[in-house]
JSON list of C-alpha atoms in Angstrom, two decimals:
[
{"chain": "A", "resi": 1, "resn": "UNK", "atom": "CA", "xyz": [64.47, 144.63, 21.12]},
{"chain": "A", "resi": 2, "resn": "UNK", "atom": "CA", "xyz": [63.62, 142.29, 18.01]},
{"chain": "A", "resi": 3, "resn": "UNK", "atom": "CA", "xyz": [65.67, 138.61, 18.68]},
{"chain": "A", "resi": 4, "resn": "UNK", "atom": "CA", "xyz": [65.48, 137.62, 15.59]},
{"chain": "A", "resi": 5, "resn": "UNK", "atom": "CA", "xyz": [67.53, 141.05, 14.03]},
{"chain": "A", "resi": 6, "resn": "UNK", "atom": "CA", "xyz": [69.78, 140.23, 17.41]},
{"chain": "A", "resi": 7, "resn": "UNK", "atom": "CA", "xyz": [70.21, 136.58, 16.66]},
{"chain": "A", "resi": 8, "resn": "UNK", "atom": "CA", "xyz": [71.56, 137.81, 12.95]},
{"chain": "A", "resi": 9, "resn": "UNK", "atom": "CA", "xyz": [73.72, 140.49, 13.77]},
{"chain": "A", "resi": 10, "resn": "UNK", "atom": "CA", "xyz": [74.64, 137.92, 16.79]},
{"chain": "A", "resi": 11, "resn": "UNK", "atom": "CA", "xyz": [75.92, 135.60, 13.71]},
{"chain": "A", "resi": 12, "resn": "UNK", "atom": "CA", "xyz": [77.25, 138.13, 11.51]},
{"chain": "A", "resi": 13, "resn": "UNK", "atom": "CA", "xyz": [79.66, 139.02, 13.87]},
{"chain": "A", "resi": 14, "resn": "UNK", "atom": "CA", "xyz": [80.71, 135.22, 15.02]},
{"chain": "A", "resi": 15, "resn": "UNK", "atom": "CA", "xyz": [81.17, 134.92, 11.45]},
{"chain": "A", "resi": 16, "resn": "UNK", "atom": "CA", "xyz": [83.66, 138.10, 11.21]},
{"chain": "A", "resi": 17, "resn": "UNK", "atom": "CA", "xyz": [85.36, 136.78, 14.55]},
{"chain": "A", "resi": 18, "resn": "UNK", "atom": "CA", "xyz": [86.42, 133.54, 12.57]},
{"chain": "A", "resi": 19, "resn": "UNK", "atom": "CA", "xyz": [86.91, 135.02, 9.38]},
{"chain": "A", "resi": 20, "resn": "UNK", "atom": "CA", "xyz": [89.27, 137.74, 11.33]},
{"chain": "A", "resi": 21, "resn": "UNK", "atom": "CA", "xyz": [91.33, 135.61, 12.51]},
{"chain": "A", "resi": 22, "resn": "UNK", "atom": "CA", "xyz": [92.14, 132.70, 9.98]},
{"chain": "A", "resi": 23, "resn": "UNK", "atom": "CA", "xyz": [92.40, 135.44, 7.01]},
{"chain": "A", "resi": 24, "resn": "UNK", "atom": "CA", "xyz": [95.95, 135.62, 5.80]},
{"chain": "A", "resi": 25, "resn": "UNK", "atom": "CA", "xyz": [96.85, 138.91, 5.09]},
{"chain": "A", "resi": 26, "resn": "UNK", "atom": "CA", "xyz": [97.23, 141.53, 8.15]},
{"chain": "A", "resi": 27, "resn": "UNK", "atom": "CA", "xyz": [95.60, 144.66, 6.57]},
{"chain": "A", "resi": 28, "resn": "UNK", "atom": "CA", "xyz": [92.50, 142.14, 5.21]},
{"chain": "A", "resi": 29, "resn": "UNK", "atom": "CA", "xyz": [92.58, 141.29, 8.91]},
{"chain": "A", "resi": 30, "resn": "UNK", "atom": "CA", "xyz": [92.46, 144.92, 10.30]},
{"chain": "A", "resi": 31, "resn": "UNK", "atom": "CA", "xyz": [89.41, 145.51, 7.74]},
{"chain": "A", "resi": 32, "resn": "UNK", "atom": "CA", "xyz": [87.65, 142.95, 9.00]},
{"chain": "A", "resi": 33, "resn": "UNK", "atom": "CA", "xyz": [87.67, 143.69, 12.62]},
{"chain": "A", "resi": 34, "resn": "UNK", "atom": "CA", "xyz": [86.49, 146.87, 11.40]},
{"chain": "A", "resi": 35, "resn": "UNK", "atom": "CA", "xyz": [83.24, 145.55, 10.23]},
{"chain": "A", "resi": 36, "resn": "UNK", "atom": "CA", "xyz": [83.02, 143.21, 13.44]},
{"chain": "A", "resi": 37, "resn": "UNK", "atom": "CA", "xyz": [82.99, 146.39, 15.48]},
{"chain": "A", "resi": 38, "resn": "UNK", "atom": "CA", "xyz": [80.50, 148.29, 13.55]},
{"chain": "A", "resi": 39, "resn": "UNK", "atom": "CA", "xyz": [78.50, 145.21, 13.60]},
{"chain": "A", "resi": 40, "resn": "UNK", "atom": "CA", "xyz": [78.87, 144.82, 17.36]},
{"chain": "A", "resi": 41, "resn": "UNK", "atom": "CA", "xyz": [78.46, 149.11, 17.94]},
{"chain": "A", "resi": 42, "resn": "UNK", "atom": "CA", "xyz": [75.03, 147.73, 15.63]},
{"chain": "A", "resi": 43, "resn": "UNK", "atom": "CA", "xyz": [74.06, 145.09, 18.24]},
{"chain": "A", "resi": 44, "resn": "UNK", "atom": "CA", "xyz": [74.84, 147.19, 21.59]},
{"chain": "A", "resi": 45, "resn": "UNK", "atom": "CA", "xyz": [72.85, 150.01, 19.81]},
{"chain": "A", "resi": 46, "resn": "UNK", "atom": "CA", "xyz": [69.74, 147.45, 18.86]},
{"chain": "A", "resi": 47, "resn": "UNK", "atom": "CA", "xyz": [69.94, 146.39, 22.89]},
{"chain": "A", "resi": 48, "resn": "UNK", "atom": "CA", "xyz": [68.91, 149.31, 23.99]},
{"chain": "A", "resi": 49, "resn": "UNK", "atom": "CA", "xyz": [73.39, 150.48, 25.37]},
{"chain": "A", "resi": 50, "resn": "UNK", "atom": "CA", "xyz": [73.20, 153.72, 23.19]},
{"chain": "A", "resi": 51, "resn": "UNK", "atom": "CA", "xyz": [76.18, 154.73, 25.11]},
{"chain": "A", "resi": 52, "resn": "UNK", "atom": "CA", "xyz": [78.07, 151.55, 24.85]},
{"chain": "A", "resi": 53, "resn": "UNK", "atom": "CA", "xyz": [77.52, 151.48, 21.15]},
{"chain": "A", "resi": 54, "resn": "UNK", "atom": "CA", "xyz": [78.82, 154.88, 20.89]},
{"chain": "A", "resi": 55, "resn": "UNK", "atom": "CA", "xyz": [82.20, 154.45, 22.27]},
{"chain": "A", "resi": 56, "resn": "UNK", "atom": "CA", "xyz": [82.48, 151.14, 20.33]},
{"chain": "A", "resi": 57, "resn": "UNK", "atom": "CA", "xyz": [82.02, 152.61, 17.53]},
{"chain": "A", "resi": 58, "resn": "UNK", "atom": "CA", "xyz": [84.19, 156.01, 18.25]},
{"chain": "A", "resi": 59, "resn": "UNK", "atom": "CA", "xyz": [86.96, 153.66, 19.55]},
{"chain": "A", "resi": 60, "resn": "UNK", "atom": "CA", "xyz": [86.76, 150.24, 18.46]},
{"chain": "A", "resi": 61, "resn": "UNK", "atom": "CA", "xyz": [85.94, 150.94, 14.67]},
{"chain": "A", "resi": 62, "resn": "UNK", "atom": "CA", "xyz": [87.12, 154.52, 14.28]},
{"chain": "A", "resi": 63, "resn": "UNK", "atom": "CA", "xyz": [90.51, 154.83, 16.13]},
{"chain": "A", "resi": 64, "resn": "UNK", "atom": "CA", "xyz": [91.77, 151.00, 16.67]},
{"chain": "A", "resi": 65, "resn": "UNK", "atom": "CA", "xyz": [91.20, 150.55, 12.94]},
{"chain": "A", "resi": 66, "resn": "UNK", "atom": "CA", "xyz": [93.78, 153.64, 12.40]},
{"chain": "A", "resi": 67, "resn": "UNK", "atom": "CA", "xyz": [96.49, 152.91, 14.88]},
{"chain": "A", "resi": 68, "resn": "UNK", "atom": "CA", "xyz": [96.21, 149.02, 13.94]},
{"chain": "A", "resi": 69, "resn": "UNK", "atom": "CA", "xyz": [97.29, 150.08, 10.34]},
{"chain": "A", "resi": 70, "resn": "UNK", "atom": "CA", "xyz": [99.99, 152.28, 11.22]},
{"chain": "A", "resi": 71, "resn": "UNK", "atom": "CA", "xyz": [101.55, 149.39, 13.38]},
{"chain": "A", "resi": 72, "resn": "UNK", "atom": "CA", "xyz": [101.16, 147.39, 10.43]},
{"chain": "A", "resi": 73, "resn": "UNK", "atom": "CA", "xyz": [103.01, 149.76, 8.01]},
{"chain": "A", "resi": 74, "resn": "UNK", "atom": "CA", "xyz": [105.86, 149.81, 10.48]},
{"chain": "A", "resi": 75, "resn": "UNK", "atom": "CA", "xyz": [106.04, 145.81, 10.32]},
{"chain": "A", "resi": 76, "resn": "UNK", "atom": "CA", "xyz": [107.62, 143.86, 7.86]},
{"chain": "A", "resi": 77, "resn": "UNK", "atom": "CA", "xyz": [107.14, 140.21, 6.99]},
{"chain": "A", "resi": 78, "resn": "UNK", "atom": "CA", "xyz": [110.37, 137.65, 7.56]},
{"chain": "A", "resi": 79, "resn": "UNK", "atom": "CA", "xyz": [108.08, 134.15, 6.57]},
{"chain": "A", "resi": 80, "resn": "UNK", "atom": "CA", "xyz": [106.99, 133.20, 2.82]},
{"chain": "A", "resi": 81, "resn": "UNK", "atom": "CA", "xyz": [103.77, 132.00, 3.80]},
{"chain": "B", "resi": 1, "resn": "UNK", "atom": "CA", "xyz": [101.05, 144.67, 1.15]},
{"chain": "B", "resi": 2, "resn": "UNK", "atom": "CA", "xyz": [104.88, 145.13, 0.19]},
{"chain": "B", "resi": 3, "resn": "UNK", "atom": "CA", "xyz": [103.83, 147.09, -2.17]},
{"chain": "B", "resi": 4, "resn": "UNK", "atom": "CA", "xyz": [101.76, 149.17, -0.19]},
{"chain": "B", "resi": 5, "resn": "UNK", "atom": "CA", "xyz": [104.15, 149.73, 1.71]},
{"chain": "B", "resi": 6, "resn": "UNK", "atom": "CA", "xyz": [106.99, 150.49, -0.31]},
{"chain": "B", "resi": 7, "resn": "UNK", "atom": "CA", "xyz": [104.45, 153.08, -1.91]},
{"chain": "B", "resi": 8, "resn": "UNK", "atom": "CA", "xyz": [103.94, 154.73, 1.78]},
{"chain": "B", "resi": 9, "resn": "UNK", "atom": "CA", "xyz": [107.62, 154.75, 1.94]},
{"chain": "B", "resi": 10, "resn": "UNK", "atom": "CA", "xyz": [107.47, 157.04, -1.30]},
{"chain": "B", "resi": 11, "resn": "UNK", "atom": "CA", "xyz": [104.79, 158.77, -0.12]},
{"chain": "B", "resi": 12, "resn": "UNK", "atom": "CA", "xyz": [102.44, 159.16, -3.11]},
{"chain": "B", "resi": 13, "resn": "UNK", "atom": "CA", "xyz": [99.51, 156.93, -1.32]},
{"chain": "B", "resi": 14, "resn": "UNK", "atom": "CA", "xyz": [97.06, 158.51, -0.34]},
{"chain": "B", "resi": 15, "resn": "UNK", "atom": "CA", "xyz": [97.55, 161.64, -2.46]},
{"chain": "B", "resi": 16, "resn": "UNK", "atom": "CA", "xyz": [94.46, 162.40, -3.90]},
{"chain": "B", "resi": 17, "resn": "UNK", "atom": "CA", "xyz": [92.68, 165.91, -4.02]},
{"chain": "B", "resi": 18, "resn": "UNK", "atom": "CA", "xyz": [88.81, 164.42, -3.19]},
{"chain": "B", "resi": 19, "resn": "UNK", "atom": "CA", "xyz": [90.35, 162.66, -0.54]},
{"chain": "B", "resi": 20, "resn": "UNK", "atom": "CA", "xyz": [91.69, 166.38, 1.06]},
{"chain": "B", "resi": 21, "resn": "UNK", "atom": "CA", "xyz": [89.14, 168.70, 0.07]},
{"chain": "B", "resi": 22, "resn": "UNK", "atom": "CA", "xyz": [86.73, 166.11, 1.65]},
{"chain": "B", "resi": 23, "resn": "UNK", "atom": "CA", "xyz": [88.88, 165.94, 5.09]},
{"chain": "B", "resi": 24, "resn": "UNK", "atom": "CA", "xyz": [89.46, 169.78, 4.82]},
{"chain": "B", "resi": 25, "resn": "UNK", "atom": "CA", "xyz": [85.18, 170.36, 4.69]},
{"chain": "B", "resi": 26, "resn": "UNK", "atom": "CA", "xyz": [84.71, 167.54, 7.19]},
{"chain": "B", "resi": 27, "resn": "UNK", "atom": "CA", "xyz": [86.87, 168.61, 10.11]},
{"chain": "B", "resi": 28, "resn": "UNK", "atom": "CA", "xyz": [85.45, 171.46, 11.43]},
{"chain": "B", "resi": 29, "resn": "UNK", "atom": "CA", "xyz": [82.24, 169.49, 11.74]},
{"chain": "B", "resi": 30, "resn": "UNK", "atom": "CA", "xyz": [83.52, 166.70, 13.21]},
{"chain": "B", "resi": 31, "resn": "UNK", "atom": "CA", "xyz": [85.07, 168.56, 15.61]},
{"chain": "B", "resi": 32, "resn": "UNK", "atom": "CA", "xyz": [82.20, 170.69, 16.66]},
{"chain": "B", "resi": 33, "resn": "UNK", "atom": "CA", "xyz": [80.24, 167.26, 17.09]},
{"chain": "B", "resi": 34, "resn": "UNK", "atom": "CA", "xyz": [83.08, 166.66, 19.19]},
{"chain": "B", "resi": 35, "resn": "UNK", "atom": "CA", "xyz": [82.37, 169.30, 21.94]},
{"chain": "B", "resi": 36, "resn": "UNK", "atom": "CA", "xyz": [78.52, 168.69, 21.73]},
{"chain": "B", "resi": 37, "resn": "UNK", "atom": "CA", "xyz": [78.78, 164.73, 22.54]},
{"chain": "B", "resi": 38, "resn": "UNK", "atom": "CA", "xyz": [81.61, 166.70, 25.47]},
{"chain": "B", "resi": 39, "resn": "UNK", "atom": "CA", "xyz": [79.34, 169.27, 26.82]},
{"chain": "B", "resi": 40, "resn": "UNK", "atom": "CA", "xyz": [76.12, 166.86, 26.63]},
{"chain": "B", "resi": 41, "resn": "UNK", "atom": "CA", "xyz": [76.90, 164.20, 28.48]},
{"chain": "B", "resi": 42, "resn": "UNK", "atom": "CA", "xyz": [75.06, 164.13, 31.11]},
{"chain": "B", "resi": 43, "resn": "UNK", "atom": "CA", "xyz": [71.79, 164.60, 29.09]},
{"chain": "B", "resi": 44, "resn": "UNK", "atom": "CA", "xyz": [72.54, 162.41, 26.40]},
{"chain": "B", "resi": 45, "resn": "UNK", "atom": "CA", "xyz": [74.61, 159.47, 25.17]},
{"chain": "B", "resi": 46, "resn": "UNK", "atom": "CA", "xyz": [78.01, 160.53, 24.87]},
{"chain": "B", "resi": 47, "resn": "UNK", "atom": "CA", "xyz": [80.23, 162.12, 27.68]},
{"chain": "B", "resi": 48, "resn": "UNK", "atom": "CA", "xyz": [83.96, 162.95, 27.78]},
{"chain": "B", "resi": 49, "resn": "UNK", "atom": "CA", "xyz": [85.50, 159.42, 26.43]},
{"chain": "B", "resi": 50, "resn": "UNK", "atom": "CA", "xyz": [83.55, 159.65, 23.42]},
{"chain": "B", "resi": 51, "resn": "UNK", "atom": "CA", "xyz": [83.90, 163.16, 22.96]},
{"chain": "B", "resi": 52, "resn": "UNK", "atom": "CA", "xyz": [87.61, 163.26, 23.19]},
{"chain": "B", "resi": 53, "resn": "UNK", "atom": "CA", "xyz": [88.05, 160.16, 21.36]},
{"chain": "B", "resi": 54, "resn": "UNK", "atom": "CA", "xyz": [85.86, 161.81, 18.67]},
{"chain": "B", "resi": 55, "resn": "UNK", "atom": "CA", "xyz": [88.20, 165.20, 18.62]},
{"chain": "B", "resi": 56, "resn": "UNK", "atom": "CA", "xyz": [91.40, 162.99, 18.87]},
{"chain": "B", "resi": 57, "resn": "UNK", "atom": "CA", "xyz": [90.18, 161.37, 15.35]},
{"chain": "B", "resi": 58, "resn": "UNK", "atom": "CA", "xyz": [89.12, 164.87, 13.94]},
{"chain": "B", "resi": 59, "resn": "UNK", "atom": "CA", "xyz": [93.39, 165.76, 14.46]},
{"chain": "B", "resi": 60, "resn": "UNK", "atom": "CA", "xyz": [94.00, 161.79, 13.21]},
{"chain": "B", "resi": 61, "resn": "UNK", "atom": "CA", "xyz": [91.69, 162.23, 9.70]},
{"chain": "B", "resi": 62, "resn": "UNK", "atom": "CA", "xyz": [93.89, 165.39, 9.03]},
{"chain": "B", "resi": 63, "resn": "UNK", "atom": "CA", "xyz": [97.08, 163.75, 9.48]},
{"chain": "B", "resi": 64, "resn": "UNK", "atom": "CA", "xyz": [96.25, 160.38, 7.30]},
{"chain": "B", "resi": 65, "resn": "UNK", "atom": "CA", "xyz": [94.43, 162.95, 4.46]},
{"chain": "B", "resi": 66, "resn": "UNK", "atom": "CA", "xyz": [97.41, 165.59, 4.67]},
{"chain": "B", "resi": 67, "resn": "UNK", "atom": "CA", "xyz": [100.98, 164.37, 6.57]},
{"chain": "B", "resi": 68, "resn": "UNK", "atom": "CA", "xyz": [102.07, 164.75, 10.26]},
{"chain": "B", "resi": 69, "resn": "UNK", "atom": "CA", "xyz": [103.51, 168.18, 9.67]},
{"chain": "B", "resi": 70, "resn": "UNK", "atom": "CA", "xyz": [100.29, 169.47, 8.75]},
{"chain": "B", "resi": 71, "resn": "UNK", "atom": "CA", "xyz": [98.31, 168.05, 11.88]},
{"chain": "B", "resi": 72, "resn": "UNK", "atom": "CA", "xyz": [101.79, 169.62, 13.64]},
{"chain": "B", "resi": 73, "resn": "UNK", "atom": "CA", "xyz": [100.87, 172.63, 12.27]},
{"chain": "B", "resi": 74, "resn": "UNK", "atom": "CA", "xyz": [97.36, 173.16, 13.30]},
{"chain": "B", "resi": 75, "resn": "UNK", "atom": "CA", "xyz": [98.37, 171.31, 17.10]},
{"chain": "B", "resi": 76, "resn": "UNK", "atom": "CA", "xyz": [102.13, 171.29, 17.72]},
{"chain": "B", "resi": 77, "resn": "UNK", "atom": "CA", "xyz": [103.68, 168.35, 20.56]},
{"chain": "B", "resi": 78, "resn": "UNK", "atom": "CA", "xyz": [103.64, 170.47, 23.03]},
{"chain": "B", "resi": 79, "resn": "UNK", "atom": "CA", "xyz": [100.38, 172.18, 23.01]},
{"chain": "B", "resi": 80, "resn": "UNK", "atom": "CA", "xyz": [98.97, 168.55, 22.89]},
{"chain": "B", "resi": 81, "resn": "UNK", "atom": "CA", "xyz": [101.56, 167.66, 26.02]},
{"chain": "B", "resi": 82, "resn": "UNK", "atom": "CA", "xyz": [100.16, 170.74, 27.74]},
{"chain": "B", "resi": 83, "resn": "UNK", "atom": "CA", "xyz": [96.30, 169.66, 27.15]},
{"chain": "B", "resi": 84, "resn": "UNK", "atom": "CA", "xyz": [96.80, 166.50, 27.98]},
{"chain": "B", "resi": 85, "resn": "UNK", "atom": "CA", "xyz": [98.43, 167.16, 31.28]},
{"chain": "B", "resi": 86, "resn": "UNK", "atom": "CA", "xyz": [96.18, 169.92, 32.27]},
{"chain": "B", "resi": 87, "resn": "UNK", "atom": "CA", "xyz": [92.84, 167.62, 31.72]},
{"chain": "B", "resi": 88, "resn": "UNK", "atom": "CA", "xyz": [94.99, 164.81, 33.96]},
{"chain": "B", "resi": 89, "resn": "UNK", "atom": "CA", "xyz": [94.79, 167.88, 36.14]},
{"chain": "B", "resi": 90, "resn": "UNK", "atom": "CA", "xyz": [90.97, 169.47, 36.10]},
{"chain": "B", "resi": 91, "resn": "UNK", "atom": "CA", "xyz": [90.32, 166.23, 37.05]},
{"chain": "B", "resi": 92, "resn": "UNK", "atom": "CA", "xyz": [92.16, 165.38, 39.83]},
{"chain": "B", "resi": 93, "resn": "UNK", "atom": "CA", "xyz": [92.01, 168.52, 40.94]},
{"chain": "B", "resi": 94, "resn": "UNK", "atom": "CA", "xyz": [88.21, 169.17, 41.36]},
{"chain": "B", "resi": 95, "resn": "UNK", "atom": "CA", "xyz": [88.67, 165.88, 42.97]},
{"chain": "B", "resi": 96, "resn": "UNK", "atom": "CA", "xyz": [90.69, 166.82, 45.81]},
{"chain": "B", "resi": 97, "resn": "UNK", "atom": "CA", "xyz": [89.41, 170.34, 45.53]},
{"chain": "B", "resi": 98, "resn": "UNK", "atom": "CA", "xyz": [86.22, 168.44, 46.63]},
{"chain": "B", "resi": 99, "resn": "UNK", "atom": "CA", "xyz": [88.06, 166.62, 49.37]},
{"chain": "B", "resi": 100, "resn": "UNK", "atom": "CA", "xyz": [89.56, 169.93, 50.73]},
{"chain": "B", "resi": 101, "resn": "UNK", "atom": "CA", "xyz": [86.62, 171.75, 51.29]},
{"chain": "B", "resi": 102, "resn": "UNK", "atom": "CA", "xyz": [84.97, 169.40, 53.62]},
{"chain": "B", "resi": 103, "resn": "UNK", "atom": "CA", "xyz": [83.41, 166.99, 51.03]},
{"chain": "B", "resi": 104, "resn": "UNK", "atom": "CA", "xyz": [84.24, 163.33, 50.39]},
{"chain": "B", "resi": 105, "resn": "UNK", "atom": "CA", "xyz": [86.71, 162.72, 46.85]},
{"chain": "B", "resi": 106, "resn": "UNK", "atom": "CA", "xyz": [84.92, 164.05, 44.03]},
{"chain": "B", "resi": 107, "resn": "UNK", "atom": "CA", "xyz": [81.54, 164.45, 45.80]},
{"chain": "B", "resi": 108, "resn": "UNK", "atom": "CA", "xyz": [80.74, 167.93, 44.00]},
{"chain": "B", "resi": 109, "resn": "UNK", "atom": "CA", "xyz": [78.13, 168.84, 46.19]},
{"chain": "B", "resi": 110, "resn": "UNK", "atom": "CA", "xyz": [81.10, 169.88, 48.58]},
{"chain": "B", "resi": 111, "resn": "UNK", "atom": "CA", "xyz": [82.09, 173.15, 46.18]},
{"chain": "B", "resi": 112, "resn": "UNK", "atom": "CA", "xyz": [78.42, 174.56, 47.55]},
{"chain": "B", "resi": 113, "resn": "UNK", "atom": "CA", "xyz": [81.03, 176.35, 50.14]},
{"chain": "B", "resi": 114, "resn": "UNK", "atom": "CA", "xyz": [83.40, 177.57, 47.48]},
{"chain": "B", "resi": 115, "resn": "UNK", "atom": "CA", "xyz": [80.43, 179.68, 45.25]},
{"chain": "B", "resi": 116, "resn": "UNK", "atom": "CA", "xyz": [76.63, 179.04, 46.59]},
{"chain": "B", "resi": 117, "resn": "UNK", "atom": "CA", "xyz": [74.46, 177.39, 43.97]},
{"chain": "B", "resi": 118, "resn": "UNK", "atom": "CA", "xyz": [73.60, 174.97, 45.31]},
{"chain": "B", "resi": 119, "resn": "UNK", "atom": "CA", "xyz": [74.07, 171.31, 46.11]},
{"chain": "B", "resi": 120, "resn": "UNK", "atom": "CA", "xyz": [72.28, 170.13, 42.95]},
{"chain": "B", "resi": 121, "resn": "UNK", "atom": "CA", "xyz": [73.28, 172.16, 41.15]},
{"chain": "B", "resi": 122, "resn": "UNK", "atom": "CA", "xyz": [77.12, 171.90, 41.61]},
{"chain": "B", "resi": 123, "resn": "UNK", "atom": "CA", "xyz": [76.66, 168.08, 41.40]},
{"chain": "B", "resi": 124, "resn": "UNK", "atom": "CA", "xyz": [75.32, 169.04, 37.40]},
{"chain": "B", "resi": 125, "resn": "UNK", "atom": "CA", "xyz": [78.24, 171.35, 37.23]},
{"chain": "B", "resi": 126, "resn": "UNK", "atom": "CA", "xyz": [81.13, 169.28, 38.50]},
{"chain": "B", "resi": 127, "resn": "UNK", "atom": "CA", "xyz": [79.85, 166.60, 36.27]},
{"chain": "B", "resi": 128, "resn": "UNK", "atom": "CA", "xyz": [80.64, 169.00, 33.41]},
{"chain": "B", "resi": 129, "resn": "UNK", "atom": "CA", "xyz": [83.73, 170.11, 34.69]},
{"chain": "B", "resi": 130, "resn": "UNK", "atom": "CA", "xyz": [85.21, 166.78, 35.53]},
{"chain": "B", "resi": 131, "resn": "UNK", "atom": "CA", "xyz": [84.11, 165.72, 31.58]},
{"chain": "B", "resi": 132, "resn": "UNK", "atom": "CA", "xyz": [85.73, 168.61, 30.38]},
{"chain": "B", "resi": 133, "resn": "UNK", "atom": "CA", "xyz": [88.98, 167.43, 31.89]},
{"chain": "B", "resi": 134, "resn": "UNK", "atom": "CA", "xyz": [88.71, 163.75, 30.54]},
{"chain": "B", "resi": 135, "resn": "UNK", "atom": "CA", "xyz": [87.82, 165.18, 27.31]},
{"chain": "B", "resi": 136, "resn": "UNK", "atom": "CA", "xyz": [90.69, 167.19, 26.81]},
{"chain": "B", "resi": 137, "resn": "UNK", "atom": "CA", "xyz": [93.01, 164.31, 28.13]},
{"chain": "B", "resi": 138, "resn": "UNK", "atom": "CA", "xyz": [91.69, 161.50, 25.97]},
{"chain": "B", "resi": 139, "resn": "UNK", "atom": "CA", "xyz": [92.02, 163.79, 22.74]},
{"chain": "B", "resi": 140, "resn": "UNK", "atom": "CA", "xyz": [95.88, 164.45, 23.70]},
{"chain": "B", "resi": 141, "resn": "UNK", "atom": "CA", "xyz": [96.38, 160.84, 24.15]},
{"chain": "B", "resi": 142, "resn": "UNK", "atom": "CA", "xyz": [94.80, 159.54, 20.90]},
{"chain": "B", "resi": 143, "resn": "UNK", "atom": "CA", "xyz": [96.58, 161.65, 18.99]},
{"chain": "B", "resi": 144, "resn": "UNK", "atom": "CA", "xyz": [100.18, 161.62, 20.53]},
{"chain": "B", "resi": 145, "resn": "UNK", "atom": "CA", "xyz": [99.39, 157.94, 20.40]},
{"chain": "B", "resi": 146, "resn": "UNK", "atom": "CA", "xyz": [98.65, 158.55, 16.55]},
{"chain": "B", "resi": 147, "resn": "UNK", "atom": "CA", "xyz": [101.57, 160.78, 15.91]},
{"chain": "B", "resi": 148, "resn": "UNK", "atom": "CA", "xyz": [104.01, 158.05, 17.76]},
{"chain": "B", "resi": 149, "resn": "UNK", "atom": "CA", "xyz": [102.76, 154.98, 15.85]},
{"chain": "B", "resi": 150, "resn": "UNK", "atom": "CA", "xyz": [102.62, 156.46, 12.78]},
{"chain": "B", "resi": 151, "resn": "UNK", "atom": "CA", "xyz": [105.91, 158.34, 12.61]},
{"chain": "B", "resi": 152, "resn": "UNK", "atom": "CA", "xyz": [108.21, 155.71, 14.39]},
{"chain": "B", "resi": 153, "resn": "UNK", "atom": "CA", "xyz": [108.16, 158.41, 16.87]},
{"chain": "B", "resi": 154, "resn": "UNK", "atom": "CA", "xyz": [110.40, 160.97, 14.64]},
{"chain": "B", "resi": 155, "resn": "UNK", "atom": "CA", "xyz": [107.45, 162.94, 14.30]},
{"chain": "B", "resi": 156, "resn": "UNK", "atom": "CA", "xyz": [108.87, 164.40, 11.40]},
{"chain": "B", "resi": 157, "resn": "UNK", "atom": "CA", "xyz": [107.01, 162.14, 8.71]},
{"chain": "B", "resi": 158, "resn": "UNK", "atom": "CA", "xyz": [103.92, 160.06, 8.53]},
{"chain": "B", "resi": 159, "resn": "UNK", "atom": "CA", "xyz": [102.49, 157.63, 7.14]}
]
């Protein structure tokens, strides 16, 4: 365990939290949380949870990513904005 | 993103020939990493989530590289119906096989009276067994959860 790699991985991902959730555009979105859960799957694997990282990033980044998108191509969008 | 998806809808995204030779090499790899990260769990990191999660994407990357009647080809609906109810059932099963022969639920040492190994060694084993049947669940469920989402539930097209 190195703090200082956890405290910037820590920010990293507070940074893709935000930036997740005020972004506009849904697939931008879905891309995003991608990165925030390979960046997590990085911290839990830096902390010493080798199995925790794995299913993070089997499930959070690999398959979440995938059936996010397909609900998003079955969506469509009503509002201007 | 209209656009996107009004090229989906005409179904000439995502048709590239790197793209599928690339899936086409990967798969059988990714599959056989699949059943390691299964069959090593109790060594390793890994166990039957991951493995089946990691087997329900191998089926997943074919249908997003090909289409859904490809994927249907190599794993039709009910073959994955089938696996996934007969993982439900290794599992509960061994459970209350457990349970029946004299044991507490799911405390593998019990199936020492079925074949005599030993009660260490059946603890190992029913560890196995038990991940073999959430293995083969989880895959079933990813991808019917895939082919659902992704088809509108006609499974006829994808995306």
């Amino acid at each position: 365990m190195i703090w200082e790699l956890d405290l910037f991985i820590l920010a990293l991902v507070v940074v893709c939290a935000v930036v997740a959730i005020n972004i506009r555009d849904l697939l931008g979105a879905v891309v995003i949380f991608g990165v925030y859960s390979f960046l997590m799957c990085l911290l839990w694997a830096e902390m010493g949870a080798v199995d925790v990282a794995f299913t993070e990033a089997t499930v959070g980044a690999g398959v979440s990513s995938v059936l996010f998108i397909a609900a998003i191509f079955r969506t469509t969008r009503r509002s201007k904005d | 993103m209209k656009r996107l998806q009004e090229q989906a809808r005409g179904r000439d995204i995502g048709d590239n020939l790197i793209i599928r030779t690339a899936v086409r090499l990967l798969v059988p790899f990714i599959q056989l990493f699949g059943l390691y990260v299964i069959v090593h769990g109790h060594y390793s990191p890994g166990g039957g989530f991951q493995g089946g999660v990691i087997l329900g994407a191998s089926f997943i990357l074919l249908a997003l590289a090909y289409d859904l009647r490809t994927s249907l080809r190599f794993m039709s609906e009910r073959t994955n119906a089938i696996l996934g109810n007969a993982g439900v059932l290794i599992f509960t099963g061994i459970a209350v096989l457990c349970a029946l022969l004299g044991g507490l639920f799911l405390d593998y040492s019990a199936l020492d009276r079925l074949i005599s190994l030993g009660p260490i060694e059946w603890r190992s084993l029913g560890i196995f067994l038990v991940e073999v049947g959430v293995g083969t669940a989880v895959m079933s469920i990813m991808v019917s959860l895939f082919w659902d989402l992704g088809s509108g539930g006609e499974m006829d097209e994808g995306l």
